[in-house]
Amino acid sequence: MISGSGHPLAYPALTTFGALVICLAWAPFGGAELLSLLGTVALIIVGYTVFRFAVALGAVPWRGVRTGTSAGKRVRQQHRLLSRSWVEFSEGGRHRWLPVYFDPMLVTLEESEVEFSGGTMRLGGQRVYPSGPPRDSEPVGRLIDNPTRPDPGGAAHAARAARPDRRLLLDAQSAVAAPFAGGFWVFTAGGGIAAFACATTVLAGATIWFSAIRGSDPS
């Protein structure tokens, strides 16, 4: 279960709730076209969130990952505006990568054992939550390894990175295109300033949610 603001899934759940609140807030003021947009966005958000959380919590069986243990480590991916945490591990003599939701403990975690069992995943004895499917090729962009030795300032850095305002600031960068998308919606469907404001805020909220549900890493 997701309990407490420190849980790795708490922040994605918060952005999901926020995006749905935006949709519901505009529902009484929308015409047929806007109501259709709101309903579609809300259904996508709810459906994909339920699926991603089901996989993260082990309710959906693993696919493409064998049960067992191997050596592994956390790496941070940086590609344009994308920043994610991955667990790099060995399986069958090959390297594989699995994205995981951000947890402050990942920042200071050294190379350790990865265990897959019963739909759950543990790194160094700590449970981590997958945010996507495993892949056999290295993620695009720059991959930054954790320090090989304990970092004296690691705990403080992890605490700063986990602050909700910092995480929202990171994810909000991807919402810069929302006003342009809102303008395009008004251009094609009409509706004036109210329709523009509605489409812009809904798409901004959905964009922040999508970044969070994919497992954005603020570190």
mmCIF file with all atom_site columns, C-alpha atoms in Angstrom:
data_model
loop_
_atom_site.group_PDB
_atom_site.id
_atom_site.type_symbol
_atom_site.label_atom_id
_atom_site.label_alt_id
_atom_site.label_comp_id
_atom_site.label_asym_id
_atom_site.label_entity_id
_atom_site.label_seq_id
_atom_site.pdbx_PDB_ins_code
_atom_site.Cartn_x
_atom_site.Cartn_y
_atom_site.Cartn_z
_atom_site.occupancy
_atom_site.B_iso_or_equiv
_atom_site.pdbx_formal_charge
_atom_site.auth_seq_id
_atom_site.auth_comp_id
_atom_site.auth_asym_id
_atom_site.auth_atom_id
_atom_site.pdbx_PDB_model_num
ATOM 1   C CA . MET A 1 1   ? 0.000   0.000   0.000   1.00 0.00 ? 1   MET A CA 1
ATOM 2   C CA . ILE A 1 2   ? 1.045   3.609   -0.552  1.00 0.00 ? 2   ILE A CA 1
ATOM 3   C CA . SER A 1 3   ? 1.325   5.265   2.845   1.00 0.00 ? 3   SER A CA 1
ATOM 4   C CA . GLY A 1 4   ? 3.051   8.497   3.786   1.00 0.00 ? 4   GLY A CA 1
ATOM 5   C CA . SER A 1 5   ? 4.596   11.244  1.723   1.00 0.00 ? 5   SER A CA 1
ATOM 6   C CA . GLY A 1 6   ? 7.960   9.446   1.784   1.00 0.00 ? 6   GLY A CA 1
ATOM 7   C CA . HIS A 1 7   ? 6.711   6.454   -0.201  1.00 0.00 ? 7   HIS A CA 1
ATOM 8   C CA . PRO A 1 8   ? 8.190   6.329   -3.739  1.00 0.00 ? 8   PRO A CA 1
ATOM 9   C CA . LEU A 1 9   ? 4.679   6.161   -5.225  1.00 0.00 ? 9   LEU A CA 1
ATOM 10  C CA . ALA A 1 10  ? 3.266   9.028   -3.152  1.00 0.00 ? 10  ALA A CA 1
ATOM 11  C CA . TYR A 1 11  ? 4.447   11.770  -5.503  1.00 0.00 ? 11  TYR A CA 1
ATOM 12  C CA . PRO A 1 12  ? 3.098   10.087  -8.681  1.00 0.00 ? 12  PRO A CA 1
ATOM 13  C CA . ALA A 1 13  ? -0.179  9.551   -6.840  1.00 0.00 ? 13  ALA A CA 1
ATOM 14  C CA . LEU A 1 14  ? -0.251  13.237  -5.879  1.00 0.00 ? 14  LEU A CA 1
ATOM 15  C CA . THR A 1 15  ? 0.237   14.385  -9.476  1.00 0.00 ? 15  THR A CA 1
ATOM 16  C CA . THR A 1 16  ? -2.469  11.967  -10.604 1.00 0.00 ? 16  THR A CA 1
ATOM 17  C CA . PHE A 1 17  ? -4.885  13.453  -8.090  1.00 0.00 ? 17  PHE A CA 1
ATOM 18  C CA . GLY A 1 18  ? -3.912  16.981  -9.140  1.00 0.00 ? 18  GLY A CA 1
ATOM 19  C CA . ALA A 1 19  ? -4.469  16.299  -12.835 1.00 0.00 ? 19  ALA A CA 1
ATOM 20  C CA . LEU A 1 20  ? -7.890  14.784  -12.139 1.00 0.00 ? 20  LEU A CA 1
ATOM 21  C CA . VAL A 1 21  ? -8.872  17.736  -9.932  1.00 0.00 ? 21  VAL A CA 1
ATOM 22  C CA . ILE A 1 22  ? -8.067  20.102  -12.815 1.00 0.00 ? 22  ILE A CA 1
ATOM 23  C CA . CYS A 1 23  ? -10.293 18.060  -15.127 1.00 0.00 ? 23  CYS A CA 1
ATOM 24  C CA . LEU A 1 24  ? -13.165 18.029  -12.637 1.00 0.00 ? 24  LEU A CA 1
ATOM 25  C CA . ALA A 1 25  ? -12.825 21.755  -11.930 1.00 0.00 ? 25  ALA A CA 1
ATOM 26  C CA . TRP A 1 26  ? -13.381 22.619  -15.590 1.00 0.00 ? 26  TRP A CA 1
ATOM 27  C CA . ALA A 1 27  ? -16.180 20.122  -16.220 1.00 0.00 ? 27  ALA A CA 1
ATOM 28  C CA . PRO A 1 28  ? -19.081 22.465  -15.228 1.00 0.00 ? 28  PRO A CA 1
ATOM 29  C CA . PHE A 1 29  ? -17.868 25.163  -17.638 1.00 0.00 ? 29  PHE A CA 1
ATOM 30  C CA . GLY A 1 30  ? -17.128 23.101  -20.718 1.00 0.00 ? 30  GLY A CA 1
ATOM 31  C CA . GLY A 1 31  ? -19.074 22.602  -23.899 1.00 0.00 ? 31  GLY A CA 1
ATOM 32  C CA . ALA A 1 32  ? -19.403 19.290  -25.707 1.00 0.00 ? 32  ALA A CA 1
ATOM 33  C CA . GLU A 1 33  ? -15.915 19.435  -27.215 1.00 0.00 ? 33  GLU A CA 1
ATOM 34  C CA . LEU A 1 34  ? -14.214 20.367  -23.950 1.00 0.00 ? 34  LEU A CA 1
ATOM 35  C CA . LEU A 1 35  ? -16.160 17.745  -21.999 1.00 0.00 ? 35  LEU A CA 1
ATOM 36  C CA . SER A 1 36  ? -14.999 15.172  -24.516 1.00 0.00 ? 36  SER A CA 1
ATOM 37  C CA . LEU A 1 37  ? -11.403 16.319  -24.028 1.00 0.00 ? 37  LEU A CA 1
ATOM 38  C CA . LEU A 1 38  ? -11.727 16.253  -20.234 1.00 0.00 ? 38  LEU A CA 1
ATOM 39  C CA . GLY A 1 39  ? -13.273 12.797  -20.214 1.00 0.00 ? 39  GLY A CA 1
ATOM 40  C CA . THR A 1 40  ? -10.646 11.371  -22.536 1.00 0.00 ? 40  THR A CA 1
ATOM 41  C CA . VAL A 1 41  ? -7.749  12.834  -20.541 1.00 0.00 ? 41  VAL A CA 1
ATOM 42  C CA . ALA A 1 42  ? -9.212  11.649  -17.228 1.00 0.00 ? 42  ALA A CA 1
ATOM 43  C CA . LEU A 1 43  ? -9.742  8.099   -18.515 1.00 0.00 ? 43  LEU A CA 1
ATOM 44  C CA . ILE A 1 44  ? -6.184  7.919   -19.841 1.00 0.00 ? 44  ILE A CA 1
ATOM 45  C CA . ILE A 1 45  ? -4.769  9.218   -16.561 1.00 0.00 ? 45  ILE A CA 1
ATOM 46  C CA . VAL A 1 46  ? -6.758  6.807   -14.395 1.00 0.00 ? 46  VAL A CA 1
ATOM 47  C CA . GLY A 1 47  ? -6.222  3.780   -16.621 1.00 0.00 ? 47  GLY A CA 1
ATOM 48  C CA . TYR A 1 48  ? -2.480  4.207   -17.067 1.00 0.00 ? 48  TYR A CA 1
ATOM 49  C CA . THR A 1 49  ? -1.910  5.084   -13.408 1.00 0.00 ? 49  THR A CA 1
ATOM 50  C CA . VAL A 1 50  ? -3.733  1.970   -12.233 1.00 0.00 ? 50  VAL A CA 1
ATOM 51  C CA . PHE A 1 51  ? -1.701  -0.178  -14.617 1.00 0.00 ? 51  PHE A CA 1
ATOM 52  C CA . ARG A 1 52  ? 1.654   1.375   -13.662 1.00 0.00 ? 52  ARG A CA 1
ATOM 53  C CA . PHE A 1 53  ? 0.944   1.097   -9.931  1.00 0.00 ? 53  PHE A CA 1
ATOM 54  C CA . ALA A 1 54  ? -0.226  -2.503  -10.334 1.00 0.00 ? 54  ALA A CA 1
ATOM 55  C CA . VAL A 1 55  ? 3.086   -3.385  -11.970 1.00 0.00 ? 55  VAL A CA 1
ATOM 56  C CA . ALA A 1 56  ? 5.107   -1.407  -9.408  1.00 0.00 ? 56  ALA A CA 1
ATOM 57  C CA . LEU A 1 57  ? 3.361   -3.079  -6.460  1.00 0.00 ? 57  LEU A CA 1
ATOM 58  C CA . GLY A 1 58  ? 3.683   -6.573  -7.934  1.00 0.00 ? 58  GLY A CA 1
ATOM 59  C CA . ALA A 1 59  ? -0.027  -7.101  -8.634  1.00 0.00 ? 59  ALA A CA 1
ATOM 60  C CA . VAL A 1 60  ? 0.768   -7.706  -12.308 1.00 0.00 ? 60  VAL A CA 1
ATOM 61  C CA . PRO A 1 61  ? 3.173   -10.627 -12.923 1.00 0.00 ? 61  PRO A CA 1
ATOM 62  C CA . TRP A 1 62  ? 6.715   -9.843  -14.065 1.00 0.00 ? 62  TRP A CA 1
ATOM 63  C CA . ARG A 1 63  ? 7.402   -10.048 -17.747 1.00 0.00 ? 63  ARG A CA 1
ATOM 64  C CA . GLY A 1 64  ? 10.889  -10.376 -19.161 1.00 0.00 ? 64  GLY A CA 1
ATOM 65  C CA . VAL A 1 65  ? 12.685  -10.616 -15.791 1.00 0.00 ? 65  VAL A CA 1
ATOM 66  C CA . ARG A 1 66  ? 13.678  -13.903 -14.174 1.00 0.00 ? 66  ARG A CA 1
ATOM 67  C CA . THR A 1 67  ? 13.196  -14.590 -10.485 1.00 0.00 ? 67  THR A CA 1
ATOM 68  C CA . GLY A 1 68  ? 16.549  -14.649 -8.707  1.00 0.00 ? 68  GLY A CA 1
ATOM 69  C CA . THR A 1 69  ? 19.448  -12.460 -7.622  1.00 0.00 ? 69  THR A CA 1
ATOM 70  C CA . SER A 1 70  ? 22.289  -10.715 -9.410  1.00 0.00 ? 70  SER A CA 1
ATOM 71  C CA . ALA A 1 71  ? 24.698  -7.810  -9.013  1.00 0.00 ? 71  ALA A CA 1
ATOM 72  C CA . GLY A 1 72  ? 23.185  -4.427  -9.735  1.00 0.00 ? 72  GLY A CA 1
ATOM 73  C CA . LYS A 1 73  ? 23.453  -0.697  -9.247  1.00 0.00 ? 73  LYS A CA 1
ATOM 74  C CA . ARG A 1 74  ? 21.445  2.476   -9.625  1.00 0.00 ? 74  ARG A CA 1
ATOM 75  C CA . VAL A 1 75  ? 22.236  4.837   -12.485 1.00 0.00 ? 75  VAL A CA 1
ATOM 76  C CA . ARG A 1 76  ? 20.626  8.179   -13.268 1.00 0.00 ? 76  ARG A CA 1
ATOM 77  C CA . GLN A 1 77  ? 19.648  8.938   -16.858 1.00 0.00 ? 77  GLN A CA 1
ATOM 78  C CA . GLN A 1 78  ? 19.836  12.494  -18.156 1.00 0.00 ? 78  GLN A CA 1
ATOM 79  C CA . HIS A 1 79  ? 18.492  13.135  -21.661 1.00 0.00 ? 79  HIS A CA 1
ATOM 80  C CA . ARG A 1 80  ? 17.267  16.622  -22.568 1.00 0.00 ? 80  ARG A CA 1
ATOM 81  C CA . LEU A 1 81  ? 14.441  17.313  -20.079 1.00 0.00 ? 81  LEU A CA 1
ATOM 82  C CA . LEU A 1 82  ? 14.204  13.644  -19.102 1.00 0.00 ? 82  LEU A CA 1
ATOM 83  C CA . SER A 1 83  ? 15.746  12.451  -15.839 1.00 0.00 ? 83  SER A CA 1
ATOM 84  C CA . ARG A 1 84  ? 15.062  8.937   -14.506 1.00 0.00 ? 84  ARG A CA 1
ATOM 85  C CA . SER A 1 85  ? 16.533  6.358   -12.155 1.00 0.00 ? 85  SER A CA 1
ATOM 86  C CA . TRP A 1 86  ? 17.405  2.928   -13.555 1.00 0.00 ? 86  TRP A CA 1
ATOM 87  C CA . VAL A 1 87  ? 18.643  -0.250  -11.964 1.00 0.00 ? 87  VAL A CA 1
ATOM 88  C CA . GLU A 1 88  ? 21.357  -1.812  -14.097 1.00 0.00 ? 88  GLU A CA 1
ATOM 89  C CA . PHE A 1 89  ? 21.740  -5.546  -13.482 1.00 0.00 ? 89  PHE A CA 1
ATOM 90  C CA . SER A 1 90  ? 23.113  -8.684  -15.119 1.00 0.00 ? 90  SER A CA 1
ATOM 91  C CA . GLU A 1 91  ? 20.933  -11.519 -16.346 1.00 0.00 ? 91  GLU A CA 1
ATOM 92  C CA . GLY A 1 92  ? 22.068  -14.459 -18.434 1.00 0.00 ? 92  GLY A CA 1
ATOM 93  C CA . GLY A 1 93  ? 25.465  -12.886 -19.033 1.00 0.00 ? 93  GLY A CA 1
ATOM 94  C CA . ARG A 1 94  ? 24.049  -9.629  -20.397 1.00 0.00 ? 94  ARG A CA 1
ATOM 95  C CA . HIS A 1 95  ? 23.366  -6.190  -18.959 1.00 0.00 ? 95  HIS A CA 1
ATOM 96  C CA . ARG A 1 96  ? 19.760  -5.063  -18.578 1.00 0.00 ? 96  ARG A CA 1
ATOM 97  C CA . TRP A 1 97  ? 18.118  -1.875  -17.328 1.00 0.00 ? 97  TRP A CA 1
ATOM 98  C CA . LEU A 1 98  ? 14.880  -1.404  -15.412 1.00 0.00 ? 98  LEU A CA 1
ATOM 99  C CA . PRO A 1 99  ? 13.441  2.085   -14.643 1.00 0.00 ? 99  PRO A CA 1
ATOM 100 C CA . VAL A 1 100 ? 12.340  2.649   -11.052 1.00 0.00 ? 100 VAL A CA 1
ATOM 101 C CA . TYR A 1 101 ? 10.465  5.334   -9.138  1.00 0.00 ? 101 TYR A CA 1
ATOM 102 C CA . PHE A 1 102 ? 12.684  7.783   -7.302  1.00 0.00 ? 102 PHE A CA 1
ATOM 103 C CA . ASP A 1 103 ? 13.482  7.051   -3.686  1.00 0.00 ? 103 ASP A CA 1
ATOM 104 C CA . PRO A 1 104 ? 15.943  9.221   -1.682  1.00 0.00 ? 104 PRO A CA 1
ATOM 105 C CA . MET A 1 105 ? 17.817  6.106   -0.598  1.00 0.00 ? 105 MET A CA 1
ATOM 106 C CA . LEU A 1 106 ? 18.790  5.488   -4.237  1.00 0.00 ? 106 LEU A CA 1
ATOM 107 C CA . VAL A 1 107 ? 21.043  8.556   -4.167  1.00 0.00 ? 107 VAL A CA 1
ATOM 108 C CA . THR A 1 108 ? 23.428  7.071   -1.609  1.00 0.00 ? 108 THR A CA 1
ATOM 109 C CA . LEU A 1 109 ? 23.098  3.386   -2.550  1.00 0.00 ? 109 LEU A CA 1
ATOM 110 C CA . GLU A 1 110 ? 26.313  1.685   -3.625  1.00 0.00 ? 110 GLU A CA 1
ATOM 111 C CA . GLU A 1 111 ? 26.553  -1.283  -5.991  1.00 0.00 ? 111 GLU A CA 1
ATOM 112 C CA . SER A 1 112 ? 24.750  -4.198  -4.366  1.00 0.00 ? 112 SER A CA 1
ATOM 113 C CA . GLU A 1 113 ? 22.588  -7.249  -4.931  1.00 0.00 ? 113 GLU A CA 1
ATOM 114 C CA . VAL A 1 114 ? 19.351  -7.105  -6.924  1.00 0.00 ? 114 VAL A CA 1
ATOM 115 C CA . GLU A 1 115 ? 16.637  -9.590  -6.005  1.00 0.00 ? 115 GLU A CA 1
ATOM 116 C CA . PHE A 1 116 ? 13.516  -10.354 -8.026  1.00 0.00 ? 116 PHE A CA 1
ATOM 117 C CA . SER A 1 117 ? 10.957  -12.462 -6.182  1.00 0.00 ? 117 SER A CA 1
ATOM 118 C CA . GLY A 1 118 ? 7.176   -12.755 -6.086  1.00 0.00 ? 118 GLY A CA 1
ATOM 119 C CA . GLY A 1 119 ? 6.592   -9.666  -8.198  1.00 0.00 ? 119 GLY A CA 1
ATOM 120 C CA . THR A 1 120 ? 8.793   -7.488  -5.993  1.00 0.00 ? 120 THR A CA 1
ATOM 121 C CA . MET A 1 121 ? 12.264  -6.076  -6.534  1.00 0.00 ? 121 MET A CA 1
ATOM 122 C CA . ARG A 1 122 ? 14.903  -5.258  -3.924  1.00 0.00 ? 122 ARG A CA 1
ATOM 123 C CA . LEU A 1 123 ? 18.192  -3.430  -4.362  1.00 0.00 ? 123 LEU A CA 1
ATOM 124 C CA . GLY A 1 124 ? 20.626  -3.749  -1.484  1.00 0.00 ? 124 GLY A CA 1
ATOM 125 C CA . GLY A 1 125 ? 17.816  -5.174  0.645   1.00 0.00 ? 125 GLY A CA 1
ATOM 126 C CA . GLN A 1 126 ? 15.593  -2.121  0.009   1.00 0.00 ? 126 GLN A CA 1
ATOM 127 C CA . ARG A 1 127 ? 12.427  -2.486  -2.029  1.00 0.00 ? 127 ARG A CA 1
ATOM 128 C CA . VAL A 1 128 ? 12.281  -0.418  -5.211  1.00 0.00 ? 128 VAL A CA 1
ATOM 129 C CA . TYR A 1 129 ? 9.306   0.062   -7.507  1.00 0.00 ? 129 TYR A CA 1
ATOM 130 C CA . PRO A 1 130 ? 9.575   -0.362  -11.304 1.00 0.00 ? 130 PRO A CA 1
ATOM 131 C CA . SER A 1 131 ? 8.259   2.557   -13.363 1.00 0.00 ? 131 SER A CA 1
ATOM 132 C CA . GLY A 1 132 ? 8.412   0.827   -16.743 1.00 0.00 ? 132 GLY A CA 1
ATOM 133 C CA . PRO A 1 133 ? 9.403   -2.354  -18.565 1.00 0.00 ? 133 PRO A CA 1
ATOM 134 C CA . PRO A 1 134 ? 12.972  -3.703  -18.594 1.00 0.00 ? 134 PRO A CA 1
ATOM 135 C CA . ARG A 1 135 ? 15.138  -3.145  -21.645 1.00 0.00 ? 135 ARG A CA 1
ATOM 136 C CA . ASP A 1 136 ? 18.171  -4.866  -23.127 1.00 0.00 ? 136 ASP A CA 1
ATOM 137 C CA . SER A 1 137 ? 19.721  -1.748  -24.662 1.00 0.00 ? 137 SER A CA 1
ATOM 138 C CA . GLU A 1 138 ? 21.284  1.101   -22.726 1.00 0.00 ? 138 GLU A CA 1
ATOM 139 C CA . PRO A 1 139 ? 18.884  4.031   -22.163 1.00 0.00 ? 139 PRO A CA 1
ATOM 140 C CA . VAL A 1 140 ? 19.551  7.025   -24.378 1.00 0.00 ? 140 VAL A CA 1
ATOM 141 C CA . GLY A 1 141 ? 21.362  10.058  -23.041 1.00 0.00 ? 141 GLY A CA 1
ATOM 142 C CA . ARG A 1 142 ? 23.959  10.322  -20.303 1.00 0.00 ? 142 ARG A CA 1
ATOM 143 C CA . LEU A 1 143 ? 24.008  7.679   -17.569 1.00 0.00 ? 143 LEU A CA 1
ATOM 144 C CA . ILE A 1 144 ? 25.508  8.788   -14.242 1.00 0.00 ? 144 ILE A CA 1
ATOM 145 C CA . ASP A 1 145 ? 26.673  6.075   -11.858 1.00 0.00 ? 145 ASP A CA 1
ATOM 146 C CA . ASN A 1 146 ? 26.325  6.360   -8.101  1.00 0.00 ? 146 ASN A CA 1
ATOM 147 C CA . PRO A 1 147 ? 29.569  7.049   -6.200  1.00 0.00 ? 147 PRO A CA 1
ATOM 148 C CA . THR A 1 148 ? 31.613  3.915   -5.510  1.00 0.00 ? 148 THR A CA 1
ATOM 149 C CA . ARG A 1 149 ? 32.271  5.184   -1.971  1.00 0.00 ? 149 ARG A CA 1
ATOM 150 C CA . PRO A 1 150 ? 29.862  6.727   0.561   1.00 0.00 ? 150 PRO A CA 1
ATOM 151 C CA . ASP A 1 151 ? 29.243  10.419  -0.116  1.00 0.00 ? 151 ASP A CA 1
ATOM 152 C CA . PRO A 1 152 ? 29.244  12.501  3.106   1.00 0.00 ? 152 PRO A CA 1
ATOM 153 C CA . GLY A 1 153 ? 26.783  14.958  1.587   1.00 0.00 ? 153 GLY A CA 1
ATOM 154 C CA . GLY A 1 154 ? 24.637  12.329  -0.088  1.00 0.00 ? 154 GLY A CA 1
ATOM 155 C CA . ALA A 1 155 ? 21.910  12.195  2.547   1.00 0.00 ? 155 ALA A CA 1
ATOM 156 C CA . ALA A 1 156 ? 21.414  15.971  2.535   1.00 0.00 ? 156 ALA A CA 1
ATOM 157 C CA . HIS A 1 157 ? 21.333  16.024  -1.268  1.00 0.00 ? 157 HIS A CA 1
ATOM 158 C CA . ALA A 1 158 ? 18.763  13.207  -1.291  1.00 0.00 ? 158 ALA A CA 1
ATOM 159 C CA . ALA A 1 159 ? 16.548  15.071  1.179   1.00 0.00 ? 159 ALA A CA 1
ATOM 160 C CA . ARG A 1 160 ? 16.645  18.245  -0.937  1.00 0.00 ? 160 ARG A CA 1
ATOM 161 C CA . ALA A 1 161 ? 15.879  16.291  -4.109  1.00 0.00 ? 161 ALA A CA 1
ATOM 162 C CA . ALA A 1 162 ? 12.836  14.628  -2.539  1.00 0.00 ? 162 ALA A CA 1
ATOM 163 C CA . ARG A 1 163 ? 11.082  17.933  -1.747  1.00 0.00 ? 163 ARG A CA 1
ATOM 164 C CA . PRO A 1 164 ? 7.740   18.136  -3.627  1.00 0.00 ? 164 PRO A CA 1
ATOM 165 C CA . ASP A 1 165 ? 8.391   21.692  -4.838  1.00 0.00 ? 165 ASP A CA 1
ATOM 166 C CA . ARG A 1 166 ? 11.682  20.640  -6.433  1.00 0.00 ? 166 ARG A CA 1
ATOM 167 C CA . ARG A 1 167 ? 10.012  17.659  -8.095  1.00 0.00 ? 167 ARG A CA 1
ATOM 168 C CA . LEU A 1 168 ? 7.155   19.765  -9.425  1.00 0.00 ? 168 LEU A CA 1
ATOM 169 C CA . LEU A 1 169 ? 9.624   22.317  -10.780 1.00 0.00 ? 169 LEU A CA 1
ATOM 170 C CA . LEU A 1 170 ? 11.458  19.557  -12.641 1.00 0.00 ? 170 LEU A CA 1
ATOM 171 C CA . ASP A 1 171 ? 8.319   18.017  -14.107 1.00 0.00 ? 171 ASP A CA 1
ATOM 172 C CA . ALA A 1 172 ? 6.785   21.405  -14.978 1.00 0.00 ? 172 ALA A CA 1
ATOM 173 C CA . GLN A 1 173 ? 9.556   22.005  -17.509 1.00 0.00 ? 173 GLN A CA 1
ATOM 174 C CA . SER A 1 174 ? 7.841   19.599  -19.883 1.00 0.00 ? 174 SER A CA 1
ATOM 175 C CA . ALA A 1 175 ? 4.594   21.622  -19.667 1.00 0.00 ? 175 ALA A CA 1
ATOM 176 C CA . VAL A 1 176 ? 5.975   24.634  -21.556 1.00 0.00 ? 176 VAL A CA 1
ATOM 177 C CA . ALA A 1 177 ? 4.250   23.440  -24.719 1.00 0.00 ? 177 ALA A CA 1
ATOM 178 C CA . ALA A 1 178 ? 0.792   23.377  -23.074 1.00 0.00 ? 178 ALA A CA 1
ATOM 179 C CA . PRO A 1 179 ? -0.173  26.961  -24.126 1.00 0.00 ? 179 PRO A CA 1
ATOM 180 C CA . PHE A 1 180 ? 0.675   26.164  -27.743 1.00 0.00 ? 180 PHE A CA 1
ATOM 181 C CA . ALA A 1 181 ? -1.387  22.978  -27.587 1.00 0.00 ? 181 ALA A CA 1
ATOM 182 C CA . GLY A 1 182 ? -4.222  24.953  -25.991 1.00 0.00 ? 182 GLY A CA 1
ATOM 183 C CA . GLY A 1 183 ? -4.043  27.530  -28.773 1.00 0.00 ? 183 GLY A CA 1
ATOM 184 C CA . PHE A 1 184 ? -4.172  24.783  -31.383 1.00 0.00 ? 184 PHE A CA 1
ATOM 185 C CA . TRP A 1 185 ? -7.243  23.293  -29.679 1.00 0.00 ? 185 TRP A CA 1
ATOM 186 C CA . VAL A 1 186 ? -9.050  26.635  -29.778 1.00 0.00 ? 186 VAL A CA 1
ATOM 187 C CA . PHE A 1 187 ? -8.003  27.148  -33.405 1.00 0.00 ? 187 PHE A CA 1
ATOM 188 C CA . THR A 1 188 ? -9.488  23.797  -34.436 1.00 0.00 ? 188 THR A CA 1
ATOM 189 C CA . ALA A 1 189 ? -12.473 23.486  -32.079 1.00 0.00 ? 189 ALA A CA 1
ATOM 190 C CA . GLY A 1 190 ? -13.204 27.106  -31.145 1.00 0.00 ? 190 GLY A CA 1
ATOM 191 C CA . GLY A 1 191 ? -14.345 28.301  -27.733 1.00 0.00 ? 191 GLY A CA 1
ATOM 192 C CA . GLY A 1 192 ? -12.460 31.500  -26.981 1.00 0.00 ? 192 GLY A CA 1
ATOM 193 C CA . ILE A 1 193 ? -10.413 32.421  -23.923 1.00 0.00 ? 193 ILE A CA 1
ATOM 194 C CA . ALA A 1 194 ? -12.204 30.018  -21.557 1.00 0.00 ? 194 ALA A CA 1
ATOM 195 C CA . ALA A 1 195 ? -11.535 27.086  -23.844 1.00 0.00 ? 195 ALA A CA 1
ATOM 196 C CA . PHE A 1 196 ? -7.899  28.121  -24.191 1.00 0.00 ? 196 PHE A CA 1
ATOM 197 C CA . ALA A 1 197 ? -7.444  28.367  -20.401 1.00 0.00 ? 197 ALA A CA 1
ATOM 198 C CA . CYS A 1 198 ? -9.154  25.025  -19.884 1.00 0.00 ? 198 CYS A CA 1
ATOM 199 C CA . ALA A 1 199 ? -7.136  23.170  -22.522 1.00 0.00 ? 199 ALA A CA 1
ATOM 200 C CA . THR A 1 200 ? -3.873  24.751  -21.381 1.00 0.00 ? 200 THR A CA 1
ATOM 201 C CA . THR A 1 201 ? -4.264  23.929  -17.684 1.00 0.00 ? 201 THR A CA 1
ATOM 202 C CA . VAL A 1 202 ? -5.560  20.412  -18.348 1.00 0.00 ? 202 VAL A CA 1
ATOM 203 C CA . LEU A 1 203 ? -2.716  19.590  -20.724 1.00 0.00 ? 203 LEU A CA 1
ATOM 204 C CA . ALA A 1 204 ? -0.158  21.119  -18.333 1.00 0.00 ? 204 ALA A CA 1
ATOM 205 C CA . GLY A 1 205 ? -1.481  18.982  -15.486 1.00 0.00 ? 205 GLY A CA 1
ATOM 206 C CA . ALA A 1 206 ? -1.487  15.889  -17.692 1.00 0.00 ? 206 ALA A CA 1
ATOM 207 C CA . THR A 1 207 ? 2.078   16.573  -18.817 1.00 0.00 ? 207 THR A CA 1
ATOM 208 C CA . ILE A 1 208 ? 3.335   16.891  -15.239 1.00 0.00 ? 208 ILE A CA 1
ATOM 209 C CA . TRP A 1 209 ? 1.466   13.700  -14.348 1.00 0.00 ? 209 TRP A CA 1
ATOM 210 C CA . PHE A 1 210 ? 3.005   11.814  -17.278 1.00 0.00 ? 210 PHE A CA 1
ATOM 211 C CA . SER A 1 211 ? 6.501   12.850  -16.269 1.00 0.00 ? 211 SER A CA 1
ATOM 212 C CA . ALA A 1 212 ? 5.859   11.709  -12.684 1.00 0.00 ? 212 ALA A CA 1
ATOM 213 C CA . ILE A 1 213 ? 4.185   8.425   -13.586 1.00 0.00 ? 213 ILE A CA 1
ATOM 214 C CA . ARG A 1 214 ? 7.186   7.521   -15.754 1.00 0.00 ? 214 ARG A CA 1
ATOM 215 C CA . GLY A 1 215 ? 9.429   7.924   -12.719 1.00 0.00 ? 215 GLY A CA 1
ATOM 216 C CA . SER A 1 216 ? 11.120  11.321  -12.979 1.00 0.00 ? 216 SER A CA 1
ATOM 217 C CA . ASP A 1 217 ? 14.284  11.691  -10.907 1.00 0.00 ? 217 ASP A CA 1
ATOM 218 C CA . PRO A 1 218 ? 14.860  15.109  -9.241  1.00 0.00 ? 218 PRO A CA 1
ATOM 219 C CA . SER A 1 219 ? 18.360  14.310  -8.001  1.00 0.00 ? 219 SER A CA 1
#
